[in-house]
Short mmCIF file of C-alpha atoms in Angstrom, two decimals:
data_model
loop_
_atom_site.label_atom_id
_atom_site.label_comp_id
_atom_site.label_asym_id
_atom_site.label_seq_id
_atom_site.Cartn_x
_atom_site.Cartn_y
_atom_site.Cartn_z
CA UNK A 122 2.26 -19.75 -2.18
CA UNK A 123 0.12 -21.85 0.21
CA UNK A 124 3.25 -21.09 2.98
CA UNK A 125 3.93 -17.92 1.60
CA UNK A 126 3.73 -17.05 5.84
CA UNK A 127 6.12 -19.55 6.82
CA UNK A 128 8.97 -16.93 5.94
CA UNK A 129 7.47 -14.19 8.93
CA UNK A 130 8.90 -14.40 12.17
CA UNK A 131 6.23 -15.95 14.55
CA UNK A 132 5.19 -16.37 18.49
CA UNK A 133 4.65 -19.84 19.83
CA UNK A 134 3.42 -18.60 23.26
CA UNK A 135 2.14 -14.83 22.25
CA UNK A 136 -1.67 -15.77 20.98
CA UNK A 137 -0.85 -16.51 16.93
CA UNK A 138 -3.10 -19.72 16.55
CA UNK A 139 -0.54 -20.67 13.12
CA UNK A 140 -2.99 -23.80 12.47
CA UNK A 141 -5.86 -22.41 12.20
CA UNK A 142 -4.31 -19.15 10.22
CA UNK A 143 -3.22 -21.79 8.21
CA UNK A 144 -6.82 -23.12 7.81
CA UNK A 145 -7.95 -19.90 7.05
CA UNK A 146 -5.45 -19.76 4.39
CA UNK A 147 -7.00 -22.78 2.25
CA UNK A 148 -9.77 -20.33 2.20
CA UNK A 149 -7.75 -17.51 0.69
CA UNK A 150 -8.70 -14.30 -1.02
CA UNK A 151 -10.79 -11.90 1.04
CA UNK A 152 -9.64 -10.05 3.93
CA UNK A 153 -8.58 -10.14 7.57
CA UNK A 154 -11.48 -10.98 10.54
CA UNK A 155 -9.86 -9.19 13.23
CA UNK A 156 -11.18 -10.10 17.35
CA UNK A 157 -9.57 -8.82 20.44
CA UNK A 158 -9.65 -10.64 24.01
CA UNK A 159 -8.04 -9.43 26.51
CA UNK A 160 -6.60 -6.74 24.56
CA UNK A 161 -4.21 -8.84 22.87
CA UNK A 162 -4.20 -10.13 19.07
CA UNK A 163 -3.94 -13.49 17.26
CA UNK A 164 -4.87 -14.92 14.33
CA UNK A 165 -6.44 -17.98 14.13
CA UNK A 166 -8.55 -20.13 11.75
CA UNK A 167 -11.85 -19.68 10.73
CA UNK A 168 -13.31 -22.99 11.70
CA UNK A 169 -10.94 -22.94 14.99
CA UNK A 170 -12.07 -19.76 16.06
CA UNK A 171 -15.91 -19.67 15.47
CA UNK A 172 -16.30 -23.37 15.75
CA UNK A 173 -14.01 -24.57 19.09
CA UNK A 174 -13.65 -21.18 20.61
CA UNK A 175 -16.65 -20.32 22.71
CA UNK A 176 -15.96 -16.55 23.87
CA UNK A 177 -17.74 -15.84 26.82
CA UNK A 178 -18.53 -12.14 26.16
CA UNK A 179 -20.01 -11.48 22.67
CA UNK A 180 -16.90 -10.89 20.52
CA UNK A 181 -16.75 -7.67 18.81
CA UNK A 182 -15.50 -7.40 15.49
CA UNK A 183 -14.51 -5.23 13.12
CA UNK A 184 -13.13 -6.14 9.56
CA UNK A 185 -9.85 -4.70 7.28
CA UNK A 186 -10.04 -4.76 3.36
CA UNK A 187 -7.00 -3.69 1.63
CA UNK A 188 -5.45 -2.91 -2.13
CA UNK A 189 -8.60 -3.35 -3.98
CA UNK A 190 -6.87 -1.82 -6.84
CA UNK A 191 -9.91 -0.82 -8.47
CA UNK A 192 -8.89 -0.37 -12.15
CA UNK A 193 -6.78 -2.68 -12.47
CA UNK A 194 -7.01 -4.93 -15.36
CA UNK A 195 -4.26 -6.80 -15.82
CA UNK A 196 -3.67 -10.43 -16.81
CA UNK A 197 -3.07 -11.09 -12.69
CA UNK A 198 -6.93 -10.31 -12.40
CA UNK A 199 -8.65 -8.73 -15.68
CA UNK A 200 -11.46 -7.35 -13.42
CA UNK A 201 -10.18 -6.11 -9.69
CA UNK A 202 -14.08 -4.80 -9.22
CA UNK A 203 -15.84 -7.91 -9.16
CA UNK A 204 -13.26 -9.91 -6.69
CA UNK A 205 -13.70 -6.63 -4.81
CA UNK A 206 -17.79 -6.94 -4.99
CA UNK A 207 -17.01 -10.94 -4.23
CA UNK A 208 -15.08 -9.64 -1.00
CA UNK A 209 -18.56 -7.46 0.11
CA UNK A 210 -20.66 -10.31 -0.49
CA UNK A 211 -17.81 -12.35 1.66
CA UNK A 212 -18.82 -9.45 4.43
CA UNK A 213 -22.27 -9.95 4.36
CA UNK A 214 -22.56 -13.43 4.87
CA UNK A 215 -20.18 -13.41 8.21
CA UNK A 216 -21.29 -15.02 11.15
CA UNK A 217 -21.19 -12.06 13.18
CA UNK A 218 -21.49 -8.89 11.33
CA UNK A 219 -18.96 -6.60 11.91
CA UNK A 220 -18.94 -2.88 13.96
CA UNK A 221 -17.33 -1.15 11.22
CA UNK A 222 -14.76 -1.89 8.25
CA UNK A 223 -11.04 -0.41 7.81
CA UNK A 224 -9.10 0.14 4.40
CA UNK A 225 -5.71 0.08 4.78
CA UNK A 226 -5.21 1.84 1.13
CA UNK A 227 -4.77 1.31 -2.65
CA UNK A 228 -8.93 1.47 -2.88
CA UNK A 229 -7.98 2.75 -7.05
CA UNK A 230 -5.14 2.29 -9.09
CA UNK A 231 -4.57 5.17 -10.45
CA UNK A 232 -6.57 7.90 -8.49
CA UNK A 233 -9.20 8.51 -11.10
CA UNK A 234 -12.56 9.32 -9.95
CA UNK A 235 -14.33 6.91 -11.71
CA UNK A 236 -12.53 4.50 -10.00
CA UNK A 237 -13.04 5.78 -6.64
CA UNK A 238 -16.50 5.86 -7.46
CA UNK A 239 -16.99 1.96 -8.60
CA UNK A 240 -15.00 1.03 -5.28
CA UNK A 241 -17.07 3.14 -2.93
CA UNK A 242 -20.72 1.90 -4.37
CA UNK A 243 -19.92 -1.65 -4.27
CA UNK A 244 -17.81 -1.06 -0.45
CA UNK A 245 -21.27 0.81 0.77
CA UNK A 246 -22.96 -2.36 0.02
CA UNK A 247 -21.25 -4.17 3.53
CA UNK A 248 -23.69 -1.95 5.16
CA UNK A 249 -21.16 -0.59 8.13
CA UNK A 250 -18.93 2.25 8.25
CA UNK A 251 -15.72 2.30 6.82
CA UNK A 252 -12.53 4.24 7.84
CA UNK A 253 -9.84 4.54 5.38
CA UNK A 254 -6.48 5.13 5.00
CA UNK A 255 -4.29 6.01 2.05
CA UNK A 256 -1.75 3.37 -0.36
CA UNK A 257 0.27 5.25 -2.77
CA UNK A 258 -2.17 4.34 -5.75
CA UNK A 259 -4.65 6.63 -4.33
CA UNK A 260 -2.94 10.01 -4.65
CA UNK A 261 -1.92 10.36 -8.05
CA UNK A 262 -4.23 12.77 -9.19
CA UNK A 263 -2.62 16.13 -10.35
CA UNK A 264 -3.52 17.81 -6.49
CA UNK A 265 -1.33 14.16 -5.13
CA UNK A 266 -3.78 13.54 -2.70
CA UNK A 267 -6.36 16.08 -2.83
CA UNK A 268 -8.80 14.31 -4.78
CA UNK A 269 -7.89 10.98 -1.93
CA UNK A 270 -8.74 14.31 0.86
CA UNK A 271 -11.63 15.17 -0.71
CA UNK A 272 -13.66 12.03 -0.34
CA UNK A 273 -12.14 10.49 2.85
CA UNK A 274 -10.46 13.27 4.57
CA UNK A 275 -13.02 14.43 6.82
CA UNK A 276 -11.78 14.71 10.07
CA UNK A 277 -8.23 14.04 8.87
CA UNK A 278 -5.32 15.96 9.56
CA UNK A 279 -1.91 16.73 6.99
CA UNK A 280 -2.01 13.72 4.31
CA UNK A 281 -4.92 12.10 6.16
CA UNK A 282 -4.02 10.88 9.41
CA UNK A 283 -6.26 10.46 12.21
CA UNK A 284 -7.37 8.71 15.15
CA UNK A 285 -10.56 7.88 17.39
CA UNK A 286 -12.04 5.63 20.32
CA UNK A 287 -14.05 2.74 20.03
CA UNK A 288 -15.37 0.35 22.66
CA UNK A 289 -12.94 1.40 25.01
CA UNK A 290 -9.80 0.48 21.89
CA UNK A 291 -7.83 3.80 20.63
CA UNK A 292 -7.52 3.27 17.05
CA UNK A 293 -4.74 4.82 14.97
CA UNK A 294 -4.51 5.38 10.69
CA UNK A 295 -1.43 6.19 9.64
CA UNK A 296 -0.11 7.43 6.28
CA UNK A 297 3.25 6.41 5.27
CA UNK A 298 2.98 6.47 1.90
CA UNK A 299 3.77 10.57 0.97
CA UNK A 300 6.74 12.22 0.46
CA UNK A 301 8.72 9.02 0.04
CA UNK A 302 12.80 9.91 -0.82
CA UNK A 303 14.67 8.52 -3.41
CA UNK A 304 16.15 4.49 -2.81
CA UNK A 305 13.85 4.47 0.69
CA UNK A 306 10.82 2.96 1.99
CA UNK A 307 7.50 4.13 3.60
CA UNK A 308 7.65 7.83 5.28
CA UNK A 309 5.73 8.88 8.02
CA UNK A 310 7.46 12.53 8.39
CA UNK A 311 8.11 14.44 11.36
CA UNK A 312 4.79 16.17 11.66
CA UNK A 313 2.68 13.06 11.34
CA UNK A 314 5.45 11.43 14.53
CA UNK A 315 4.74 14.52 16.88
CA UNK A 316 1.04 14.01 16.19
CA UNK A 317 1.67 10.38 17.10
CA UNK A 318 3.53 11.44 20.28
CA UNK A 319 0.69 13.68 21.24
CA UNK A 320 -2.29 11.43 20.15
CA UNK A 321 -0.89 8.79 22.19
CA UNK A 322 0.21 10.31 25.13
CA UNK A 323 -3.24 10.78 27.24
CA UNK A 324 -3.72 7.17 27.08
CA UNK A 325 -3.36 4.87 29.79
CA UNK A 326 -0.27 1.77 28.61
CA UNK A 327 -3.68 -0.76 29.45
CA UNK A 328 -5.79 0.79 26.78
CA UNK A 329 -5.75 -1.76 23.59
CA UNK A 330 -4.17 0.02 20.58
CA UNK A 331 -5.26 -0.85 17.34
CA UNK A 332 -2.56 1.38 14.34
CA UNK A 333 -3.53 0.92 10.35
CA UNK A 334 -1.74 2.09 7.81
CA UNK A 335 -0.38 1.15 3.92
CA UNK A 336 2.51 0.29 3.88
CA UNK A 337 4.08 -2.49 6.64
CA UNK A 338 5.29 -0.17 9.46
CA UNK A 339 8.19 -3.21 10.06
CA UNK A 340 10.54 -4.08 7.54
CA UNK A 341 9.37 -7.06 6.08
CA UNK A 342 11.99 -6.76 2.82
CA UNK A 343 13.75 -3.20 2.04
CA UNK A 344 14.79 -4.09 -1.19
CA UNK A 345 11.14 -4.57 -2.66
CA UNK A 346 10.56 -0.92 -0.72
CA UNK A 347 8.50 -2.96 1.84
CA UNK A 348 8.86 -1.04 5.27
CA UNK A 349 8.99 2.18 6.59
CA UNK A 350 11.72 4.39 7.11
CA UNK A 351 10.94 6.18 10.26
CA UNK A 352 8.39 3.65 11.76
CA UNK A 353 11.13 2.44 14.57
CA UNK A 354 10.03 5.55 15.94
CA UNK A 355 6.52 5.60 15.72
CA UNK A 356 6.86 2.17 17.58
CA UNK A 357 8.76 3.45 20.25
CA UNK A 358 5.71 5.43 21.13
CA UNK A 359 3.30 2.47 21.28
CA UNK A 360 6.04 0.34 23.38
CA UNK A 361 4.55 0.80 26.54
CA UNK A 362 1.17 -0.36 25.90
CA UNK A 363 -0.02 -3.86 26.57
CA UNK A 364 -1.89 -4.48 23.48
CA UNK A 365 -1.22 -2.99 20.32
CA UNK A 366 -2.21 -4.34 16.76
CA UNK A 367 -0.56 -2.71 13.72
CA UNK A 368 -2.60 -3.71 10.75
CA UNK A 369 -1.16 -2.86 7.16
CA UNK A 370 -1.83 -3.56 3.21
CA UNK A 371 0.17 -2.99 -0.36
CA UNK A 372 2.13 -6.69 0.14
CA UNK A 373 -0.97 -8.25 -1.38
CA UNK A 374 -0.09 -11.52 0.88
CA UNK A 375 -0.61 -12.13 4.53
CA UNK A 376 2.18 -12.30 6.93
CA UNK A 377 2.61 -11.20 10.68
CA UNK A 378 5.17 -11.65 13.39
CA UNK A 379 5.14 -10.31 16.91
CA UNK A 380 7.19 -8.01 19.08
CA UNK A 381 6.55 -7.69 22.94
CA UNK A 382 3.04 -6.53 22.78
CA UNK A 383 3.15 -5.41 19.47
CA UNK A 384 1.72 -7.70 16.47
CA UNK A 385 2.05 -6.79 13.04
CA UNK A 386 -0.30 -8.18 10.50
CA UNK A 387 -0.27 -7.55 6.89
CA UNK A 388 -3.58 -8.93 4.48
CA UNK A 389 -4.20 -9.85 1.52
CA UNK A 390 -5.60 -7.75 -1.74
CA UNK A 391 -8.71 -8.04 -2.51
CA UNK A 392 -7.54 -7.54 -6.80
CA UNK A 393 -4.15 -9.49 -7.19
CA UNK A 394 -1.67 -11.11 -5.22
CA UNK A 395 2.15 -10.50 -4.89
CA UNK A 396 5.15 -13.00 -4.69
CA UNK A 397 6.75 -13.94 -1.27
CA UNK A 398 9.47 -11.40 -0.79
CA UNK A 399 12.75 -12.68 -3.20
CA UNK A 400 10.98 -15.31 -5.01
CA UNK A 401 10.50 -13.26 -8.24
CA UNK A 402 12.54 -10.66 -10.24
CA UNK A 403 9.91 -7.84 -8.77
CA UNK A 404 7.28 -7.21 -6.56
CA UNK A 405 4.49 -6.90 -9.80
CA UNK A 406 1.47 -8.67 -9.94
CA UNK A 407 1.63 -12.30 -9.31
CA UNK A 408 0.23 -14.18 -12.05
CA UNK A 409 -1.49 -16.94 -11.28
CA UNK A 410 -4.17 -19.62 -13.32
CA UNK A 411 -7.18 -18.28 -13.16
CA UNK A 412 -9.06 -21.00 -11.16
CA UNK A 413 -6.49 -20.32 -8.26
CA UNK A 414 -6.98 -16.43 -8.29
CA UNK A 415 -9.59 -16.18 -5.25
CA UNK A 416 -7.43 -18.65 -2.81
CA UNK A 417 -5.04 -15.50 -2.94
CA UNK A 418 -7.40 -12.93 -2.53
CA UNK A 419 -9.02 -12.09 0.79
CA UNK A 420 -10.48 -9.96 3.42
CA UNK A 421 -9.56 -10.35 7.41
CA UNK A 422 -11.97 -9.72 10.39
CA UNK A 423 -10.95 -8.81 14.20
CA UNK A 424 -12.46 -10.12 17.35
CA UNK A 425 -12.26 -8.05 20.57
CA UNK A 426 -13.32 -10.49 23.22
CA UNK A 427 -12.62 -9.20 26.58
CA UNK A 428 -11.12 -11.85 28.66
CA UNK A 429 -7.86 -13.52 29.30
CA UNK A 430 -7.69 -15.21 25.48
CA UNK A 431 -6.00 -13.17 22.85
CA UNK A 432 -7.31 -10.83 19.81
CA UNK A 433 -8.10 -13.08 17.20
CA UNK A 434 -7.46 -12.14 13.56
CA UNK A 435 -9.09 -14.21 10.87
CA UNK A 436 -7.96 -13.78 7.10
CA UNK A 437 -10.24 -15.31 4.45
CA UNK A 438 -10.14 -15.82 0.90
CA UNK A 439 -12.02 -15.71 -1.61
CA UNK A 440 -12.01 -19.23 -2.54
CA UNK A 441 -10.74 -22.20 -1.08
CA UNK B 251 11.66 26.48 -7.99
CA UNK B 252 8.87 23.97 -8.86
CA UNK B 253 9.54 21.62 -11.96
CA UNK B 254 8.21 23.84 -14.72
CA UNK B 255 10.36 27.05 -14.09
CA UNK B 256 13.30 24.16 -13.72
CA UNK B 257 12.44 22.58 -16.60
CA UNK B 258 12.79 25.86 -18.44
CA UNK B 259 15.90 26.57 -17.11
CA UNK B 260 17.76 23.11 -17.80
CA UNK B 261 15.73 21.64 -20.15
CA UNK B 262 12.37 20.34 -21.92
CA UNK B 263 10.47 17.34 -21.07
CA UNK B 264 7.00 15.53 -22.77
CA UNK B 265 4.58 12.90 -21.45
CA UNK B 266 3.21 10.67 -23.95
CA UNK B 267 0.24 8.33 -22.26
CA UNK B 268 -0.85 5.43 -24.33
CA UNK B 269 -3.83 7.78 -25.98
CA UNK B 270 -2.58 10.88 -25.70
CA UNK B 271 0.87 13.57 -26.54
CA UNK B 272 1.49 15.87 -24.02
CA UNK B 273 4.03 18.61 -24.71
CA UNK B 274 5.38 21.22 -22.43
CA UNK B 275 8.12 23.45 -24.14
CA UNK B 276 9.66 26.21 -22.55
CA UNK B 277 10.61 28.86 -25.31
CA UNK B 278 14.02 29.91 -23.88
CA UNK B 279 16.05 26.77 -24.06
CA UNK B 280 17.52 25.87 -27.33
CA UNK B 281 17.28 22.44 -28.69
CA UNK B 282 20.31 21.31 -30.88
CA UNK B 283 19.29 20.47 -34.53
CA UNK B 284 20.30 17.00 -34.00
CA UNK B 285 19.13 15.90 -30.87
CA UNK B 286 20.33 12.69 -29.62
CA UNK B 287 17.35 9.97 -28.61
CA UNK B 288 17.82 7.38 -26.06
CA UNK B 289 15.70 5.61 -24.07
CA UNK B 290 15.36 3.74 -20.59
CA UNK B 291 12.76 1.19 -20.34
CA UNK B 292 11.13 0.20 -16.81
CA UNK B 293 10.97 -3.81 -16.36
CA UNK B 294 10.19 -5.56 -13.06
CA UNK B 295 10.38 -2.38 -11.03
CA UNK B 296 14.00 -1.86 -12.41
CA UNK B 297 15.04 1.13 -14.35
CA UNK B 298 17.02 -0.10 -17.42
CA UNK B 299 20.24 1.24 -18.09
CA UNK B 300 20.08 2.46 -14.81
CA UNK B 301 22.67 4.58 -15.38
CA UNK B 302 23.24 6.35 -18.55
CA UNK B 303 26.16 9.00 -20.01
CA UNK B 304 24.26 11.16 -22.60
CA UNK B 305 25.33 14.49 -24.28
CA UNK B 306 23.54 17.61 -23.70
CA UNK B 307 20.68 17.86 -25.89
CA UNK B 308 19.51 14.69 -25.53
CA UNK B 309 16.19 13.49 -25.31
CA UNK B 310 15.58 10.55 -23.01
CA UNK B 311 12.62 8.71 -22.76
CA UNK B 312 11.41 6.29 -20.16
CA UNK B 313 8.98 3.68 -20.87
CA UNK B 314 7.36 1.71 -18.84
CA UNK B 315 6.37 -1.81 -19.35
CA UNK B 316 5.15 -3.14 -16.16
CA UNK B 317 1.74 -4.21 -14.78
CA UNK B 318 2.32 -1.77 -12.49
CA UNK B 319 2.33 2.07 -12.60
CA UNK B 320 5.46 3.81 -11.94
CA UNK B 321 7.24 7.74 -12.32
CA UNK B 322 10.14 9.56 -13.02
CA UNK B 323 10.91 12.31 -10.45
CA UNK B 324 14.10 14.12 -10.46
CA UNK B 325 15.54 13.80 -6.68
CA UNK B 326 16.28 17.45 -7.66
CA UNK B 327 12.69 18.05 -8.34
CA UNK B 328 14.33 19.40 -12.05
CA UNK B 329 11.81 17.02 -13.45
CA UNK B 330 9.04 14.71 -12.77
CA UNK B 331 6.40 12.85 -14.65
CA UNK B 332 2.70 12.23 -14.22
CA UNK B 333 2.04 8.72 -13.33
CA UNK B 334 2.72 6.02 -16.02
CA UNK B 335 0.83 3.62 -16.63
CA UNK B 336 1.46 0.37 -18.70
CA UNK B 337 3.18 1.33 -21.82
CA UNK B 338 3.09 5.01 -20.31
CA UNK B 339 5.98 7.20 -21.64
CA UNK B 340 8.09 10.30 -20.42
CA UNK B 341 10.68 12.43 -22.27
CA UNK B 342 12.75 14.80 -21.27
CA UNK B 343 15.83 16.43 -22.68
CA UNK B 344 18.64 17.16 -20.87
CA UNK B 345 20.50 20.37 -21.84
CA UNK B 346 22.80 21.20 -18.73
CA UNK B 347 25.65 19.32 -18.00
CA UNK B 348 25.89 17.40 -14.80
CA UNK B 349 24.36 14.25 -12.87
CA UNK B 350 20.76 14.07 -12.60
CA UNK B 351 19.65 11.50 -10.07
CA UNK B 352 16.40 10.03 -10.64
CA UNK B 353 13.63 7.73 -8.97
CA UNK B 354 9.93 6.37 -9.20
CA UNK B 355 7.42 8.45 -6.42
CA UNK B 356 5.22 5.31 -5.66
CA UNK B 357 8.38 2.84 -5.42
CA UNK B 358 11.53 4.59 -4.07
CA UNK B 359 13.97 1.96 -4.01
CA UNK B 360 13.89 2.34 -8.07
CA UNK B 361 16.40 4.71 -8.85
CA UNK B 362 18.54 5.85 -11.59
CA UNK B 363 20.78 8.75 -12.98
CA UNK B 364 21.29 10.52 -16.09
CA UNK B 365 24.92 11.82 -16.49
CA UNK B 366 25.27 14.39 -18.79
CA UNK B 367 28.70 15.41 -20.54
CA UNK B 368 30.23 16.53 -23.65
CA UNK B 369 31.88 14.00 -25.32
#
């Protein structure tokens, strides 16, 4: 599992610092640490980043959690809360604490209220704000979405899309995990693409775009359903920006490649990790012994440095 | 038509969850005296047979014994479960003749059909 990443495409020249995201990784299990410099992304280690890097401006940093899965209770993880309350406590003790938190989806298994409840007490304890985006476990209530609406739609439009400015970054959540057709993949739909188009077309190409959404908006393996049908086009709208960072979930492993200016980065779950794409009869729940459960478990933060050096994405499990 | 008024029309489905019976039966259709059971069982995100030839009147019933919650959902829209969790069940009989494509909502490269035809 440990090179579970050497299977995604990757830049040698384009910012991806592979040994220290590989240091990271013996750390595994909570979540992606996520800085940008120079409006560009890269992931690098934990102890390379914080420790040799000195950025000259303060970094700023903001932090994705994905797939908590709270609910689950399977023999992959018998108790997805308290790896998920492990991740928050991961949060609080960072070195720098970060502006705000995103969720790229799956927060409950099966859309009950109860378990949207457990996942939002314990994700209020990080203390910062938290913008959200939908996985396909979250709108399976009998409205198929409404109850997902309810609680994090505000602001939203159709399934829950929306977007807003931060420290001079436009950041974009997509959902691509509604209306999904029969032997396909992830679907944005045509409405949520001409809101795209519009969204995106005020901004100048120099402004740093940051897109989150579920499900991988590349195709990282179709026959597992992991990809997006129509996200070829939604990237054809962020082509001609310098900097954009397309952060996803639901692959419960992290992997990320880079294309021109855009780099894709997927983390890991915070409740249970997958297999590497073709290395098991399904995607299900990985199982794994229970002493090695947190090194596949994680959260990953973001650093926006402005300066010449590139965004820097740190994952970080749960347990090394 | 939404999936109720279908279901009345070509047939009768049930939703049995691991606690509970759910039955939905639409008073018009008639069920043959000696309906015909078979069932498709969900494994590793595959539907299995997935493909079956049934008669009408059958009842099929999908299981599903995954970690992982799945559905059934008719491309059609004739029919469509609620989600199913582990060891989550869905029935539906099949009373019109024809091919009835199927696949799972939260994973749509599962798929599967139902072919229905007197023998």
């Amino acid at each position: 599992m440990r090179n579970h990443d050497d299977e995604a495409p990757r830049p040698d020249a384009d910012g991806i610092d592979r040994r220290g995201f590989l240091e990271c990784m013996t750390w595994a299990g909570t979540g992606v640490l996520w800085s940008l410099a120079g409006g560009l992304p890269s992931a690098v280690g934990l102890g390379t980043a914080l420790a040799a890097e000195t950025p000259a401006a303060k970094p700023f940093t903001f932090l994705q959690i994905s797939d908590s899965h709270v609910g689950f209770d399977k023999p992959a993880n018998p108790d997805a809360l308290s790896t998920l309350r492990e991740a928050v406590a991961r949060i609080k003790t960072l070195p720098v604490k970060p502006a705000f938190m995103i969720h790229t989806g799956d927060i409950s298994h099966l859309s009950k209220d109860k378990e949207f409840d457990d996942a939002d007490q314990i994700i209020r304890e990080a203390g910062i704000p938290v913008f959200y985006v939908p996985g396909e476990h979250d709108l399976l209530d009998e409205g198929q979405g409404k109850a997902y609406l309810d609680r994090y739609g505000k602001g939203s439009r159709g399934a829950g899309w929306y977007s807003f400015d931060l420290n001079g970054v436009h950041y974009v959540g997509l959902v691509n995990v509604v209306n999904l057709k029969a032997g396909g993949l992830g679907n944005l739909g045509t409405d949520q693409l001409e809101w795209l188009e519009k969204d995106l077309a005020g901004l100048s190409s120099s402004t740093p775009i940051v897109v989150f959404a579920h499900i991988p908006l590349w195709t990282v393996y179709p026959e597992w359903g992991w990809g997006t049908a129509d996200g070829a086009e939604a990237l054809g709208y962020l082509k001609r920006f310098g900097s954009v960072t397309i952060l996803n979930g639901h692959i419960h492993q992290v992997m990320q490649k880079v294309e021109g200016n855009i780099a894709f980065h997927t983390a890991r779950s915070t409740a249970f990790p997958q297999p590497v794409p073709g290395t098991a009869p399904s995607p299900g729940p990985m199982k794994v012994p229970a002493g090695d459960l947190r090194k596949y478990l994680g959260i990953a933060t973001v650093d926006f440095v402005r300066g010449t050096e590139p965004l820097a994405i740190i994952d970080r499990p749960l347990a090394g | 038509m939404d999936a109720a008024a279908h279901a009345a029309a070509h047939g009768v489905f049930t939703q049995t969850e691991p606690a509970q019976t759910r039955t939905a039966e639409a008073p018009a259709v008639a069920i043959p005296v000696a309906a015909a059971q078979t069932m498709v069982s969900i494994d590793n995100f595959t539907f299995g047979p997935a493909e079956i030839t049934v008669a009408p009147g059958t009842t099929v019933t999908w299981v599903n014994n995954d970690d992982i919650p799945h559905t059934v959902v008719a491309t059609d829209k004739s029919f469509k479960s609620k989600v199913l969790d582990t060891e989550g069940a869905f029935s539906y009989t099949f009373t019109s003749v024809g091919e009835f494509q199927y696949f799972c909502s939260l994973h749509p490269h599962m798929t599967g059909m139902v072919r229905v035809k007197v023998p």
